[in-house]
Amino acid sequence: MTRSTTTRSTTPPPRTLFDKLWDSHAVVTREDGQTLLFVDRHFLHEGSHHAFAQLAARGAAVARPDLTFAVADHYVPTRGRPAIADDSVRAMVDRLAGNTAVHGIRLFGLDDPRQGIVHVVGPEQGLTLPGLVTVCGDSHTSTHGAFGTFAFGIGASEVAHVLITQTIWQRRPKRMRIRIDGTPAPGVGAKDMALTWIARLGADGAQGHAIEYAGSAVTGLSMEGRLTLCNLSIEGGGRCGMVAPDATTIAFLRGRPFAPEGAAFDRAAADWLALASDADAAFDTEVSFAGEEIVPVVTWGTSPQDALPIDAAVPDPDRIADPARASHVRDALAYMDLVPGRPLAEVAIDRVFIGSCTNSRIEDLRAAAAVLAGRSARVPGLVSPGSSLVKQQAEQEGLDRVFVAAGLEWRDSGCSMCVGMNGDQVPSGERCASTTNRNFKNRQGLGARTHLMSPAMVAAAAVAGRLADVRPLLAGRI
Amino acid sequence: MEPFRRLDAVVACPLPLANVDTDQLIPARFMKQPRAAGYGGFLLHDLRFDTDGTSRGLALDDPAFAGARVLVARRNFGSGSSREAAVYALVDFGFRCVIAPSFGDIFASNAVNNGLLPARVDDAAAERLLGRTAAGHRVSIDLAERTIGCDGETIPFAVDDVWRTKLLNGWDDIDLTLSHTEAVRAFAAERAAMYPWSLPRDRG
Ligand code: SF4
């Protein structure tokens, strides 16, 4: 029997999860540092029309339709389907159907039982897998990083580039690790963790960085929670957000329609588990939080970084030393019609929205329903599940009846009131407690005032008719 | 794409706001339009106009800043949505450069893909430039040297080297990438053989 006794003189340097993903996708690295990465999955939605126009202008073909998947989500109506009343909205949905048909790309269209928000459908179908590079012409593509895939949003010119070449040029970002250890209190979850770190580091706090989330509070999250956490990475400026694949990841993926099966799955799972950052791998930036310091938060301003614990008061711009920050706060409070010093829990709301790629998965709906069961909402609101399959499951669990009994509308799946492109909008001047990701001016409709928070906190706001702490409402329920 | 050369003593418009996200740069409802008609009219629409269409008096609509080529803003310009239409709106309005202390990642690369220079300066320099441009001082941009000239001062700015080269030459990524087609094909074949799980299982 022969045994190799050669030992390499140099052991490979320890690598992070991100390094491993980057290295395994680099086709060419130029002297100037730009790297051509191979793209494993490319997701499209109605907004891809500019990219298809560029393709047409060049007379180019799609390189890998087998790795390209399209979903109708941004413009689809959430009731009265499949009819679309608004002509310009129907044109957007039809244009996607036309472009994907011409190029042989699979579409989960309005009539498909698997239709839903692209960042919900990818994971749900097992199209999103660990170890991949995943892109989409949408900034919340960071969501997919929950599986340990390098997933990031791109612009229309880049979408055209990926369609034509199945690659993308990138400069290697810096690596940041955000650790959250410990056990957050009941009723406190991934949304609170995300808004807490963004409030601390700022809306550009992670700019130029690939984020890896770690720590026991993160590994303790379900896949749904990890998806929420990674989804919001972009709101802190991150290039992407990721969680290393583990047993939770693998259990979620087993049996998903487009995921490998049988022996191929086991082989894949072994490869996926090896992606975790090496123990002594170095990060350019490290930040940590204690799970116990995470409490339910709400936003009060017009940037996701404008977040505070629910028991805090509206900030006072006159007490902020940095003039640029003070000017932002003043401007935000004017738009939000809030008075400095007023307790947040006294702010009355006009409506609620539960949905979007941040918080519309089954677990989000269960969390909201746990608060709403047997109670009524004091304000109107919409619930739009993240996918048609989530809708189906929620109905099997009777969650739809809880929402309807509380006085909320149970709708079909799509981006809906997150961005209002389909006409689901918050009327001007109204204040909405929302599970979405952006409280930008006019985001949910012209003059709409958005407060971001978790699904449980939106449910609490609905019951109270004002911003409210969910924790007392959960007593004896979870 | 048109190469970016110098801008000499051009009008620069101050926008003294932080976190100007791409939803502000172009509200979602305008993005259904094809580009051909021009996106300039949509730029910062809801910030500039009241619901009845009257101007809110932003510098952008002040005749003193007509023909501006440079926009000066505060931190985190172009954060948020990946919509490239935000860049179309700036470019179609006439801008060739935005100066700010930081930019949204995706916005900045979209900008470069459309010949718009995202020039990073520190916060103090941004504040000085906001003041000087509001007072009507013109601005010169030298991309090769990475400097901004304004009111007798020369301010350095940062821009990724690769982006600088791309802007100076007016390069298009797609042509460059197509020269690597064979390498990409070989890479894809090897990857599929080594990690068969990386391909979607086709359910027909
Ligand atoms: S739900 Fe909102 S944030 Fe998510 S993809 Fe749709 S529009 Fe974008």
XYZ file of N, CA, C and O and ligand atoms in Angstrom, chain A residues 73-74 117-119 138 140 356-357 415 418-419 437 443, ligand 1:
64
model
N -44.217 40.203 -11.186
C -44.489 40.564 -9.797
C -44.676 42.065 -9.574
O -45.612 42.490 -8.903
N -43.838 42.898 -10.202
C -43.861 44.319 -9.861
C -45.171 45.012 -10.234
O -45.606 45.922 -9.547
N -43.509 37.036 -5.811
C -42.408 38.000 -5.854
C -41.115 37.235 -6.135
O -40.855 36.195 -5.515
N -40.328 37.749 -7.040
C -39.140 37.032 -7.527
C -38.259 36.526 -6.373
O -37.750 35.400 -6.424
N -38.116 37.327 -5.318
C -37.226 36.918 -4.222
C -37.893 35.923 -3.263
O -37.258 35.422 -2.346
N -32.784 43.965 -9.697
C -33.566 44.415 -8.552
C -32.653 44.430 -7.339
O -31.957 43.456 -7.069
N -33.081 44.173 -4.211
C -33.289 43.219 -3.108
C -32.901 41.789 -3.448
O -33.259 40.848 -2.732
N -44.551 42.201 0.593
C -43.244 42.517 0.004
C -42.232 41.400 0.193
O -42.404 40.514 1.043
N -41.149 41.489 -0.572
C -40.114 40.457 -0.527
C -39.415 40.418 0.823
O -38.693 39.474 1.126
N -45.788 42.554 -5.762
C -45.077 43.603 -5.016
C -46.058 44.574 -4.373
O -45.765 45.197 -3.347
N -45.776 47.747 -1.771
C -44.370 48.040 -1.483
C -43.897 49.187 -2.359
O -43.120 50.030 -1.933
N -44.370 49.192 -3.607
C -43.873 50.171 -4.578
C -45.019 50.794 -5.365
O -44.847 51.786 -6.042
N -39.607 47.456 2.910
C -38.199 47.742 3.149
C -37.800 49.189 2.917
O -36.669 49.566 3.165
N -42.745 56.586 -1.772
C -42.512 55.214 -2.221
C -43.829 54.437 -2.354
O -44.068 53.752 -3.338
S -41.610 43.600 -3.031
Fe -40.906 45.709 -3.175
S -38.725 45.661 -2.748
Fe -39.388 43.567 -3.157
S -38.968 43.227 -5.313
Fe -41.075 43.954 -5.148
S -40.973 46.170 -5.337
Fe -38.889 45.457 -4.937
